[in-house]
Coordinates of C-alpha atoms in Angstrom, one line a residue:
Chain A
M1 CA 0.1 -0.1 0.1
K2 CA 1.5 3.7 -0.8
A3 CA 0.8 6.5 1.8
G4 CA -1.7 9.0 0.1
S5 CA -2.7 6.4 -2.9
V6 CA -6.3 6.0 -3.6
R7 CA -5.8 3.0 -4.3
K8 CA -4.8 -0.1 -2.0
T9 CA -3.7 -3.1 -2.4
S10 CA -4.8 -4.7 1.2
G11 CA -7.3 -3.9 3.8
N12 CA -10.1 -2.9 0.9
K13 CA -13.9 -2.2 2.6
L14 CA -16.0 -3.9 1.0
T15 CA -19.8 -2.3 1.2
A16 CA -21.9 -3.8 -1.0
I17 CA -24.9 -1.3 -2.1
M18 CA -29.0 -2.5 -2.9
Q19 CA -31.9 -0.8 -3.9
V20 CA -34.9 -2.9 -2.9
H21 CA -39.2 -2.7 -2.8
N22 CA -40.7 -5.6 -1.5
E23 CA -38.6 -7.7 -1.6
A24 CA -39.4 -10.2 1.6
D25 CA -40.6 -13.0 0.8
R26 CA -38.6 -13.3 -2.9
Y27 CA -34.6 -14.0 -2.2
L28 CA -33.8 -10.9 -0.2
E29 CA -32.9 -13.3 2.9
Q30 CA -30.9 -15.4 1.0
V31 CA -28.7 -12.8 -1.3
L32 CA -28.2 -10.7 2.5
R33 CA -26.8 -13.9 3.9
E34 CA -24.2 -15.2 1.4
L35 CA -23.4 -11.7 0.9
S36 CA -23.0 -11.3 4.6
E37 CA -20.1 -14.7 4.1
F38 CA -18.2 -12.0 2.1
V39 CA -18.7 -8.4 1.9
D40 CA -17.9 -5.8 5.2
D41 CA -20.9 -3.6 4.9
I42 CA -24.3 -3.2 3.6
V43 CA -25.9 -0.4 2.6
I44 CA -30.0 -0.6 1.6
V45 CA -31.9 2.0 1.0
D46 CA -35.2 0.4 0.5
D47 CA -37.8 1.8 -1.8
A48 CA -40.9 2.2 -0.1
S49 CA -41.6 -1.5 0.9
T50 CA -44.7 -2.3 2.0
D51 CA -43.9 -5.5 3.1
G52 CA -41.4 -7.4 5.7
T53 CA -38.6 -5.7 3.6
A54 CA -37.1 -2.7 6.4
K55 CA -37.1 -5.8 8.7
L56 CA -35.0 -8.6 7.1
C57 CA -32.5 -6.3 6.1
R58 CA -32.6 -4.6 10.0
S59 CA -31.9 -8.4 11.2
F60 CA -28.6 -9.0 9.3
A61 CA -26.1 -7.2 11.3
K62 CA -24.0 -6.5 8.5
V63 CA -26.4 -4.0 7.4
N64 CA -25.0 -0.7 8.5
T65 CA -26.8 1.9 6.8
L66 CA -30.6 1.4 6.2
V67 CA -33.2 3.8 4.6
T68 CA -36.8 3.5 3.9
L69 CA -38.5 5.8 1.7
E70 CA -42.1 6.8 2.0
E71 CA -42.7 7.6 -1.4
S72 CA -41.8 5.2 -4.2
R73 CA -38.9 6.6 -6.2
F74 CA -38.7 4.1 -8.3
H75 CA -39.9 6.7 -11.8
E76 CA -36.9 8.1 -11.6
E77 CA -34.2 5.5 -11.1
W78 CA -31.4 7.4 -11.5
E79 CA -32.4 9.5 -8.8
L80 CA -32.6 6.3 -6.4
R81 CA -29.3 5.0 -7.9
Q82 CA -27.8 8.6 -7.6
F83 CA -29.5 8.0 -3.2
L84 CA -28.3 5.3 -3.0
W85 CA -24.9 5.9 -4.3
N86 CA -23.7 8.8 -1.7
L87 CA -25.9 7.0 1.1
A88 CA -22.7 4.5 0.6
G89 CA -20.4 7.5 0.2
L90 CA -20.8 8.3 3.5
T91 CA -19.5 5.1 5.2
G92 CA -16.4 5.8 3.8
P93 CA -15.9 2.2 1.6
D94 CA -13.0 1.1 -0.2
W95 CA -15.1 -0.9 -2.9
I96 CA -18.6 -0.7 -4.1
L97 CA -20.4 -3.9 -4.9
S98 CA -24.2 -3.3 -6.2
V99 CA -26.5 -5.8 -6.0
D100 CA -30.3 -6.4 -7.1
A101 CA -32.2 -8.6 -4.1
D102 CA -32.6 -11.5 -6.4
E103 CA -28.6 -11.9 -7.4
L104 CA -26.5 -14.8 -5.6
Y105 CA -22.3 -14.6 -6.4
E106 CA -21.9 -18.1 -7.5
A107 CA -19.3 -19.4 -4.5
K108 CA -16.1 -19.2 -6.8
A109 CA -16.7 -15.7 -7.1
K110 CA -16.9 -15.5 -3.1
A111 CA -13.8 -16.9 -2.7
H112 CA -11.7 -14.8 -5.0
M113 CA -13.3 -11.7 -4.2
R114 CA -10.5 -9.9 -1.7
E115 CA -8.1 -10.5 -4.5
L116 CA -10.6 -8.5 -7.1
I117 CA -10.0 -5.9 -5.0
D118 CA -6.6 -5.9 -3.1
Q119 CA -4.9 -4.3 -5.9
D120 CA -4.1 -1.8 -8.0
R121 CA -4.6 -1.9 -10.7
Y122 CA -7.6 -1.8 -11.8
D123 CA -10.5 0.0 -11.0
W124 CA -13.5 -1.9 -11.6
V125 CA -14.9 -5.8 -11.6
A126 CA -17.5 -7.1 -14.5
F127 CA -18.6 -10.5 -14.3
R128 CA -21.1 -12.6 -16.3
F129 CA -24.7 -12.8 -15.1
Y130 CA -26.9 -15.8 -15.8
D131 CA -30.9 -14.8 -16.0
F132 CA -32.2 -18.2 -14.5
W133 CA -35.9 -19.0 -15.5
G134 CA -38.7 -20.5 -14.3
G135 CA -36.8 -21.9 -11.2
T136 CA -33.2 -22.4 -10.2
T137 CA -31.5 -25.3 -11.8
H138 CA -31.4 -23.9 -14.8
Y139 CA -30.8 -20.8 -16.8
R140 CA -32.2 -19.3 -20.4
E141 CA -30.3 -18.4 -23.3
D142 CA -31.8 -17.3 -26.7
E143 CA -32.1 -14.2 -28.6
H144 CA -33.1 -12.1 -25.8
W145 CA -31.7 -13.6 -22.8
C146 CA -27.5 -13.9 -23.8
I147 CA -26.6 -11.4 -20.6
H148 CA -23.8 -13.4 -19.6
K149 CA -22.2 -13.6 -22.8
R150 CA -21.0 -10.6 -22.2
H151 CA -19.7 -8.9 -19.0
T152 CA -21.6 -6.8 -16.2
R153 CA -19.8 -4.3 -14.0
S154 CA -20.4 -4.3 -10.7
L155 CA -17.4 -3.8 -8.4
V156 CA -16.4 -0.5 -8.4
R157 CA -13.1 1.5 -6.5
Y158 CA -15.2 4.0 -4.5
M159 CA -13.0 6.9 -4.9
P160 CA -14.9 10.1 -3.5
D161 CA -13.1 12.6 -6.1
F162 CA -14.2 10.9 -9.0
Y163 CA -17.6 12.2 -10.4
A164 CA -20.1 9.6 -10.4
F165 CA -22.1 10.4 -13.3
Y166 CA -25.5 8.5 -13.2
P167 CA -27.6 9.1 -16.8
K168 CA -30.7 11.3 -15.7
M169 CA -32.8 7.9 -17.4
A170 CA -36.2 6.9 -15.5
H171 CA -35.9 3.2 -16.3
H172 CA -32.7 1.1 -16.9
V173 CA -30.0 2.9 -15.4
P174 CA -26.3 1.8 -14.9
R175 CA -26.7 0.5 -11.6
L176 CA -23.1 2.1 -11.9
P177 CA -21.7 5.6 -12.3
L178 CA -21.1 5.3 -15.7
S179 CA -18.1 7.4 -15.5
Y180 CA -16.4 4.0 -14.3
A181 CA -15.9 3.6 -18.0
V182 CA -13.0 5.5 -18.4
L183 CA -11.1 3.8 -15.8
P184 CA -9.2 0.3 -16.8
G185 CA -11.3 -2.5 -15.0
F186 CA -11.0 -6.7 -15.3
L187 CA -13.5 -8.3 -17.0
A188 CA -13.6 -11.5 -14.7
E189 CA -14.7 -14.8 -15.9
L190 CA -16.7 -15.7 -12.5
R191 CA -20.5 -15.8 -12.5
V192 CA -23.7 -14.3 -10.8
K193 CA -27.0 -15.7 -10.9
H194 CA -29.6 -13.9 -11.6
Y195 CA -32.8 -15.2 -9.6
G196 CA -35.3 -12.7 -10.9
W197 CA -37.1 -15.1 -13.3
A198 CA -36.4 -18.1 -11.7
V199 CA -40.6 -17.7 -10.2
P200 CA -43.7 -19.8 -11.2
K201 CA -45.0 -19.2 -14.8
E202 CA -48.4 -16.7 -13.3
Q203 CA -45.1 -14.6 -11.6
L204 CA -43.7 -14.2 -15.1
Q205 CA -47.0 -13.0 -16.5
A206 CA -47.6 -10.9 -14.4
K207 CA -43.7 -9.1 -14.7
Y208 CA -44.6 -8.6 -18.6
R209 CA -47.8 -6.9 -17.8
R210 CA -45.9 -4.3 -15.5
Y211 CA -43.4 -3.9 -17.9
M212 CA -46.2 -3.2 -20.6
E213 CA -47.6 -0.5 -18.4
M214 CA -44.3 0.6 -17.6
D215 CA -42.8 1.1 -20.8
P216 CA -45.7 0.6 -23.8
E217 CA -43.4 2.5 -26.8
G218 CA -40.0 0.4 -25.6
V219 CA -38.6 3.8 -25.3
W220 CA -36.6 2.2 -22.0
G221 CA -36.2 -1.1 -23.3
S222 CA -37.0 -3.7 -26.0
L223 CA -40.4 -4.4 -26.7
S224 CA -39.7 -8.0 -28.2
Q225 CA -37.7 -9.0 -25.1
Y226 CA -40.9 -7.8 -23.4
R227 CA -42.8 -10.1 -25.5
S228 CA -40.1 -13.3 -25.0
I229 CA -41.3 -13.2 -21.4
L230 CA -44.4 -15.5 -22.0
D231 CA -42.2 -17.8 -24.7
E232 CA -44.1 -20.9 -23.7
H233 CA -40.6 -22.8 -24.4
P234 CA -37.6 -20.5 -24.0
H235 CA -34.5 -22.8 -24.4
L236 CA -32.8 -23.5 -21.1
I237 CA -29.7 -24.9 -19.9
E238 CA -28.6 -26.6 -16.8
W239 CA -27.1 -24.6 -14.7
K240 CA -23.5 -26.1 -12.7
E241 CA -21.4 -24.8 -10.3
E242 CA -18.2 -25.0 -10.6
P243 CA -15.3 -25.7 -8.2
T244 CA -13.8 -22.8 -5.8
Chain B
M1 CA 6.8 49.8 -40.8
K2 CA 8.0 47.3 -43.3
Y3 CA 7.3 43.6 -42.8
L4 CA 9.5 41.1 -44.6
V5 CA 7.2 38.2 -45.2
F6 CA 9.0 34.7 -45.4
N7 CA 6.0 32.6 -47.4
P8 CA 6.0 29.1 -47.7
T9 CA 8.3 28.9 -50.6
V10 CA 9.8 31.6 -52.6
N11 CA 7.4 30.8 -54.8
S12 CA 4.1 31.0 -52.2
G13 CA 1.7 33.4 -51.4
F14 CA 1.4 34.0 -46.9
P15 CA -1.4 31.2 -46.1
C16 CA -3.2 34.0 -45.3
P17 CA -3.3 37.0 -46.9
F18 CA -6.5 38.2 -45.2
F19 CA -3.9 38.8 -42.2
L20 CA -1.1 40.9 -43.7
E21 CA -3.9 43.6 -44.5
R22 CA -4.7 44.4 -40.5
L23 CA -1.3 45.0 -40.1
P24 CA -1.1 49.2 -38.6
G25 CA -0.2 51.1 -41.5
P26 CA 2.0 52.7 -43.0
K27 CA 3.3 49.6 -44.1
E28 CA 5.7 48.5 -46.5
I29 CA 5.1 45.0 -47.4
I30 CA 7.9 42.5 -49.1
H31 CA 7.1 39.4 -50.0
V32 CA 10.5 38.0 -50.0
D33 CA 12.2 36.1 -53.6
T34 CA 15.3 34.8 -54.4
E35 CA 16.3 38.5 -55.4
V36 CA 15.4 40.0 -51.9
L37 CA 16.5 36.8 -50.4
A38 CA 20.0 38.0 -52.1
S39 CA 19.7 41.2 -51.2
L40 CA 18.8 41.0 -47.4
S41 CA 22.5 41.8 -46.0
T42 CA 21.8 45.4 -47.6
L43 CA 18.6 45.6 -45.5
N44 CA 19.0 47.7 -42.0
A45 CA 17.8 44.3 -39.8
A46 CA 16.0 47.1 -37.8
D47 CA 13.6 48.4 -39.5
Y48 CA 11.6 45.0 -40.7
T49 CA 9.5 43.2 -38.7
V50 CA 9.7 39.4 -40.6
I51 CA 6.9 37.1 -40.6
A52 CA 7.7 34.1 -41.6
A53 CA 5.3 30.9 -42.9
S54 CA 7.6 27.8 -43.0
P55 CA 10.3 26.5 -39.9
Y56 CA 13.0 26.2 -42.3
W57 CA 13.7 30.4 -42.8
I58 CA 14.2 29.8 -39.0
Q59 CA 18.7 30.0 -40.2
T60 CA 17.9 32.8 -42.7
V61 CA 14.6 34.9 -40.3
L62 CA 17.4 34.4 -37.0
A63 CA 20.9 35.6 -38.8
F64 CA 18.9 38.7 -40.3
Q65 CA 18.7 39.5 -36.9
P66 CA 14.8 41.6 -37.7
A67 CA 13.1 44.0 -35.0
A68 CA 11.0 41.1 -34.7
I69 CA 9.0 38.3 -35.9
F70 CA 5.6 37.6 -36.3
Y71 CA 5.6 33.4 -36.7
W72 CA 3.2 32.1 -38.9
M73 CA 2.0 28.7 -37.6
E74 CA 0.4 25.7 -39.6
K75 CA 0.0 22.1 -38.6
C76 CA 3.5 20.3 -41.0
P77 CA 2.4 19.5 -44.8
D78 CA 1.2 16.0 -45.7
G79 CA 4.3 13.8 -46.6
E80 CA 6.8 16.8 -45.0
D81 CA 9.4 15.4 -41.8
T82 CA 7.1 16.2 -39.3
T83 CA 9.8 15.8 -36.0
L84 CA 11.3 18.6 -38.2
W85 CA 9.7 20.5 -38.8
N86 CA 7.7 20.5 -35.3
Q87 CA 11.7 21.1 -33.7
Y88 CA 12.3 23.8 -36.1
A89 CA 8.3 25.8 -35.4
G90 CA 9.1 25.2 -32.0
L91 CA 12.1 27.4 -31.8
F92 CA 10.9 29.5 -34.1
A93 CA 8.0 30.4 -32.4
A94 CA 10.1 30.3 -28.6
H95 CA 12.3 33.3 -30.8
S96 CA 9.0 35.3 -31.9
R97 CA 7.1 37.9 -29.9
L98 CA 3.5 36.8 -31.3
V99 CA 2.2 33.9 -32.6
F100 CA -0.6 33.1 -35.2
T101 CA -2.1 30.6 -36.5
D102 CA -5.7 29.7 -37.8
S103 CA -6.7 26.5 -36.7
E104 CA -8.3 26.8 -33.6
Q105 CA -6.3 23.2 -31.7
M106 CA -3.1 24.8 -32.9
Y107 CA -3.8 27.8 -30.9
L108 CA -5.1 25.9 -27.6
E109 CA -2.0 24.1 -27.9
Q110 CA 0.2 27.1 -28.3
C111 CA -1.8 28.6 -25.3
L112 CA -0.5 26.3 -22.9
L113 CA 2.7 26.7 -24.2
R114 CA 3.6 30.2 -24.6
D115 CA 2.6 33.8 -24.0
A116 CA 1.4 36.2 -26.9
V117 CA 0.2 33.2 -29.0
F118 CA -3.0 34.8 -31.3
W119 CA -5.8 33.3 -33.9
V120 CA -6.6 34.0 -36.8
D121 CA -10.2 33.3 -37.7
S122 CA -9.6 33.1 -42.2
F123 CA -12.9 31.1 -43.0
P124 CA -15.5 33.1 -45.3
A125 CA -18.4 34.1 -42.0
A126 CA -21.2 32.0 -42.9
G127 CA -23.9 34.4 -42.0
P128 CA -24.4 36.9 -39.8
E129 CA -23.8 35.8 -36.2
E130 CA -20.7 34.8 -37.6
M131 CA -19.3 37.6 -39.6
K132 CA -19.9 39.8 -36.4
L133 CA -17.8 37.4 -34.9
R134 CA -14.9 37.8 -37.2
L135 CA -15.6 41.3 -37.5
E136 CA -14.6 41.3 -34.0
N137 CA -11.3 39.3 -34.1
E138 CA -10.3 41.4 -36.8
Q139 CA -10.5 44.2 -34.5
L140 CA -9.2 42.9 -32.0
L141 CA -6.0 41.9 -34.3
E142 CA -5.2 45.2 -34.9
R143 CA -5.5 46.3 -31.9
M144 CA -3.0 43.6 -30.3
L145 CA -1.3 44.1 -33.8
A146 CA -1.0 48.2 -33.1
A147 CA -0.5 47.1 -29.4
Q148 CA 2.6 45.7 -30.8
E149 CA 4.1 48.3 -32.4
Q150 CA 4.1 50.6 -29.1
G151 CA 5.8 48.2 -27.3
E152 CA 2.9 47.1 -24.9
T153 CA 1.5 44.2 -22.4
L154 CA 0.2 42.1 -25.1
E155 CA -1.2 39.7 -22.2
P156 CA -4.7 42.2 -22.4
W157 CA -4.8 41.5 -25.7
T158 CA -4.9 37.9 -25.1
I159 CA -7.2 37.9 -22.7
R160 CA -9.5 39.4 -25.1
Q161 CA -9.5 37.4 -27.1
W162 CA -9.6 34.5 -24.9
E163 CA -13.1 36.1 -23.7
S164 CA -14.6 35.8 -27.5
R165 CA -14.0 32.3 -28.0
E166 CA -15.6 31.5 -24.2
R167 CA -18.5 33.8 -25.4
Y168 CA -18.6 32.0 -28.8
Y169 CA -19.0 28.7 -27.0
T170 CA -20.3 29.4 -24.4
D171 CA -23.5 30.6 -27.0
L172 CA -22.8 27.3 -29.2
S173 CA -23.6 25.3 -26.3
S174 CA -26.8 27.2 -24.8
K175 CA -27.7 26.3 -28.9
L176 CA -26.5 23.1 -29.8
G177 CA -27.1 22.1 -25.8
P178 CA -25.2 19.4 -24.2
H179 CA -22.2 18.6 -26.9
E180 CA -19.3 17.0 -25.5
T181 CA -16.7 19.1 -28.3
A182 CA -18.8 22.6 -27.5
S183 CA -18.1 22.6 -23.8
Y184 CA -14.8 21.6 -23.3
L185 CA -13.9 24.0 -25.4
A186 CA -15.9 26.5 -23.3
A187 CA -13.9 25.2 -20.0
S188 CA -10.3 24.6 -21.8
Y189 CA -11.8 28.7 -22.5
R190 CA -12.3 29.3 -19.0
Y191 CA -9.6 27.6 -17.9
F192 CA -7.2 30.3 -19.4
L193 CA -9.0 32.5 -18.1
K194 CA -9.1 31.1 -14.9
R195 CA -12.9 30.7 -14.2
P196 CA -14.9 28.7 -11.9
E197 CA -17.6 27.9 -14.5
A198 CA -14.7 26.1 -15.8
L199 CA -16.0 23.0 -13.7
E200 CA -19.2 23.1 -14.9
A201 CA -18.9 23.0 -18.6
L202 CA -15.7 20.3 -18.6
T203 CA -19.0 18.1 -16.2
V204 CA -21.5 18.3 -19.3
S205 CA -18.4 17.8 -21.4
F206 CA -17.7 14.5 -19.8
E207 CA -21.2 13.5 -19.3
Q208 CA -21.9 14.2 -23.0
M209 CA -18.4 12.0 -23.7
L210 CA -19.7 8.9 -21.7
L211 CA -23.5 9.0 -22.7
K212 CA -21.7 8.5 -26.2
D213 CA -19.2 5.8 -25.1
H214 CA -16.5 7.4 -26.3
H215 CA -14.4 6.3 -23.4
A216 CA -11.0 7.6 -24.1
C217 CA -11.2 10.4 -21.5
L218 CA -9.0 10.3 -18.7
H219 CA -6.6 12.3 -19.6
S220 CA -8.7 14.6 -22.0
H221 CA -11.1 15.1 -18.8
V222 CA -10.4 13.7 -15.5
R223 CA -6.5 14.5 -15.7
F224 CA -8.8 18.5 -16.8
F225 CA -10.4 18.3 -13.8
S226 CA -7.5 17.8 -11.5
A227 CA -5.8 21.2 -13.6
L228 CA -8.9 22.9 -12.5
E229 CA -9.5 22.1 -8.5
L230 CA -5.4 22.7 -9.1
Q231 CA -5.9 26.3 -10.4
H232 CA -8.6 27.0 -7.6
G233 CA -6.1 26.4 -4.7
R234 CA -7.5 22.7 -4.3
L235 CA -4.1 20.5 -4.3
D236 CA -4.8 18.2 -2.3
K237 CA -7.9 17.0 -5.0
A238 CA -6.3 18.2 -7.9
V239 CA -3.2 15.4 -6.6
R240 CA -6.9 13.2 -5.7
L241 CA -7.5 13.4 -9.3
F242 CA -4.2 13.0 -11.1
D243 CA -3.9 10.1 -9.1
I244 CA -6.7 8.2 -10.9
T245 CA -5.3 9.2 -13.9
A246 CA -1.7 7.8 -13.2
F247 CA -1.4 3.9 -14.6
T248 CA 2.1 4.1 -15.9
E249 CA 5.3 3.9 -13.8
E250 CA 5.9 6.8 -14.3
E251 CA 3.2 8.1 -14.0
R252 CA 2.5 6.7 -10.6
R253 CA 5.9 7.8 -9.0
T254 CA 4.9 11.2 -10.2
A255 CA 1.7 10.8 -7.6
A256 CA 4.1 9.4 -4.8
K257 CA 6.2 12.7 -5.8
L258 CA 3.3 15.0 -5.1
Y259 CA 2.5 13.6 -1.5
A260 CA 5.1 13.9 -0.7
W261 CA 5.4 17.4 -1.7
L262 CA 2.0 18.1 -0.7
H263 CA 2.9 16.7 2.8
S264 CA 5.9 18.1 3.0
G265 CA 4.2 21.4 2.5
R266 CA 6.0 21.8 -1.0
T267 CA 2.7 23.0 -2.7
D268 CA 5.0 25.6 -5.8
W269 CA 6.1 21.8 -6.3
V270 CA 3.1 20.6 -6.5
R271 CA 1.6 22.9 -7.9
A272 CA 4.4 23.1 -11.1
E273 CA 4.4 19.3 -11.4
L274 CA 0.8 19.1 -11.7
Y275 CA 0.6 21.9 -14.7
H276 CA 3.3 20.0 -16.2
V277 CA 1.9 16.4 -16.3
N278 CA -1.4 18.8 -17.2
E279 CA 0.3 20.0 -20.1
D280 CA 0.2 23.7 -19.0
I281 CA 3.8 24.3 -19.4
R282 CA 3.5 28.1 -19.3
S283 CA 1.2 27.7 -16.1
A284 CA 4.0 25.8 -14.7
I285 CA 7.0 27.6 -16.0
H286 CA 5.4 30.4 -14.0
V287 CA 5.9 28.9 -10.7
L288 CA 8.5 28.4 -10.7
E289 CA 10.6 31.1 -12.4
P290 CA 10.7 33.2 -9.1
L291 CA 10.9 30.2 -7.3
S292 CA 15.9 30.2 -6.7
D293 CA 16.7 27.4 -5.1
P294 CA 18.7 24.6 -7.3
E295 CA 15.6 22.0 -7.4
A296 CA 13.9 24.2 -8.9
R297 CA 16.1 25.2 -12.1
A298 CA 16.4 21.9 -12.4
G299 CA 12.6 21.4 -12.8
L300 CA 12.4 24.0 -15.3
L301 CA 14.8 22.6 -17.5
P302 CA 12.2 20.3 -19.3
L303 CA 10.3 22.6 -18.8
Y304 CA 11.8 25.1 -21.5
S305 CA 13.0 22.3 -23.2
R306 CA 9.4 21.8 -24.4
A307 CA 8.0 25.2 -24.8
H308 CA 11.4 24.7 -26.7
R309 CA 13.2 28.3 -25.0
W310 CA 16.6 26.2 -25.5
H311 CA 18.7 29.0 -24.6
E312 CA 17.4 29.2 -21.5
A313 CA 17.3 26.0 -20.9
L314 CA 21.6 26.1 -21.9
A315 CA 22.2 28.2 -19.6
L316 CA 20.7 26.4 -16.1
L317 CA 23.2 23.6 -18.0
D318 CA 25.8 25.9 -18.3
A319 CA 25.1 27.4 -14.4
G320 CA 25.9 23.6 -13.9
T321 CA 21.6 22.1 -12.9
A322 CA 22.2 18.9 -13.9
P323 CA 20.4 17.7 -17.5
P324 CA 16.9 16.0 -16.7
D325 CA 17.8 12.1 -18.9
G326 CA 17.6 12.8 -22.4
M327 CA 18.7 16.2 -22.4
S328 CA 22.2 17.2 -23.6
A329 CA 23.7 20.6 -23.4
E330 CA 25.6 19.8 -26.7
V331 CA 23.2 19.3 -28.1
L332 CA 20.7 21.7 -27.4
R333 CA 24.3 24.6 -27.8
G334 CA 24.7 22.4 -32.0
T335 CA 20.9 23.2 -32.7
L336 CA 21.0 26.9 -31.2
H337 CA 24.2 27.5 -33.5
L338 CA 22.5 25.9 -36.9
I339 CA 19.3 28.1 -36.6
H340 CA 21.5 31.4 -35.9
N341 CA 22.6 29.9 -39.1
R342 CA 26.5 29.5 -37.1
R343 CA 27.3 26.4 -39.3
R344 CA 31.0 25.8 -38.3
E345 CA 30.0 25.9 -34.7
A346 CA 27.0 24.1 -34.5
I347 CA 29.0 21.0 -36.8
Q348 CA 32.2 21.7 -33.9
V349 CA 29.9 21.5 -30.6
L350 CA 28.1 18.3 -31.5
L351 CA 31.4 16.7 -33.7
R352 CA 32.8 17.1 -30.2
A353 CA 29.6 15.6 -28.2
S354 CA 29.8 13.1 -30.5
I355 CA 32.9 11.6 -29.4
P356 CA 31.8 10.6 -25.9
D357 CA 28.1 9.4 -27.0
W358 CA 27.6 9.0 -30.5
N359 CA 24.4 8.9 -30.9
V360 CA 24.9 12.5 -31.0
L361 CA 25.3 11.9 -34.8
S362 CA 21.8 12.1 -35.8
H363 CA 21.5 15.2 -34.8
L364 CA 24.1 15.9 -37.7
N365 CA 21.7 13.9 -39.6
G366 CA 19.0 17.0 -39.1
M367 CA 21.0 19.9 -39.6
I368 CA 21.6 18.1 -42.9
A369 CA 17.4 17.9 -43.4
L370 CA 16.8 20.9 -41.8
E371 CA 19.9 22.7 -45.0
Q372 CA 18.3 21.3 -47.7
A373 CA 14.8 21.3 -46.1
A374 CA 15.8 25.2 -46.3
Q375 CA 17.7 25.1 -49.5
A376 CA 14.3 23.8 -51.3
I377 CA 11.8 26.7 -49.9
A378 CA 14.5 29.5 -50.6
A379 CA 15.1 28.0 -54.8
G380 CA 11.0 28.3 -54.8
E381 CA 9.8 24.4 -54.5
E382 CA 6.3 23.7 -53.5
R383 CA 6.4 21.2 -50.5
M384 CA 4.9 17.9 -51.2
A385 CA 0.6 17.6 -50.8

């Protein structure tokens, strides 16, 4: 470690950040339990949940900051993202891991997490995210569901002086500031399980309706992808855990 | 005043005739041709201001020793040796009272290197608004030239031009909406003017770069943020922002040095080095020149070298300041002899220096290349297109 440097090669504090909304009956508990194994702190913005989300969050010791909004800000998602980022900054993190309430890092990723952050060569890490479909045994892979074919940046070095820019978008705002794209990063061949679609058929239909209500013209996302949610026979591939 | 105009070749016209029309009158403008060249030694040099539009005239012009030199700077033409062109263009500029260019990019680069640089708007005005700006620029040019003739300081006119360009890009930004280039240029002129609003414009530019997936802006933007913090006295933040952009071994050594100076209170050093790494050589020199300690003189050496102020660099070396890696007093001395048309001395110095270091011989090749280029323009050979 070099005195005064904005980058440390040891002793980095890893803070997970999450924005949640009515997640008590989904994967939030598992996500928080697993996060608690490998992060130092968890900072959460509860976007006006009406179920037991806040209570569940508070039950985890590593959740050191929880702010519950009285009114949902999801219709201005960039504000929510910016607020969460600023809130996390107040807790003095060295690295920030942006996690959704339905994302789980595979065991191998968790095992390598300290190596990924205790270095001074790159300032962000991207992982491969897999969309699980209809359950937690298979992920989907086809024209519209192939996010795992590229990397998604979810871990960044926190540098308070670096301008954190979120585009002022209502929806589909990047989970972390766009500014990190100018810094060197590392594309890790490590995987993240996304359980957002690992739900029964009725819930998939409900999600489809929600997307269409929110974005009927396909301004923020692709209409054909929204429609593909209802595919009767999606192409699914069995998930295989890798040794750590 | 009498003007001798050294065109790109003796057979070609001045790159910007409009510029010559703005010279203060009464005036006598002589375009140098082979006949004038042959009789140059009969002219009383003190009566003349030279306007030179090619670096290859440097030996002729410096040997003539006119009352003043205006250097018209252009980009290296296709087919020319870029290293040769840029080196002698830089040296010519450093020996000139005023540097003019009609390339705004070159203008901005030169403003970071030296004082008394002027941008000449040579493009036809497309409408009434552009005509207004053009007229404003013409007036500025005339007044700056008049001030020069009166021996007055040129700084107010340099500032007036920065103000004019800043207004132009601010107006353009308000018409275009957020735009990476217009905002970047507005930020650049505000930086020259030391206005804190530069930060706002640079932020807009950075955001637009990101939104358009132009990610190669770590140096152009993040390092510029560092320079803005520095300019407004927030040194800690300026150093940390530089550190964010530091990835090579050399950059990391610079960052470590900056932190050490910061912690030991050597703020002038921090300022000079940050200006240096942000390519603002002119400001870095302004910080170090008033300091009297030997380290400041060592710090000035690479800056004088970069600004092509080689006489000053050589004076420091001759006074015992150790040269940084890659700098040789004898190469500077030989080159200075050469540009002042003291050929024999140049060869002697370079040959003597090549005994302990045979690499110096390559400078003799450079010398031959300059002489060939000088002969070519004097003979009227057109540059390669």
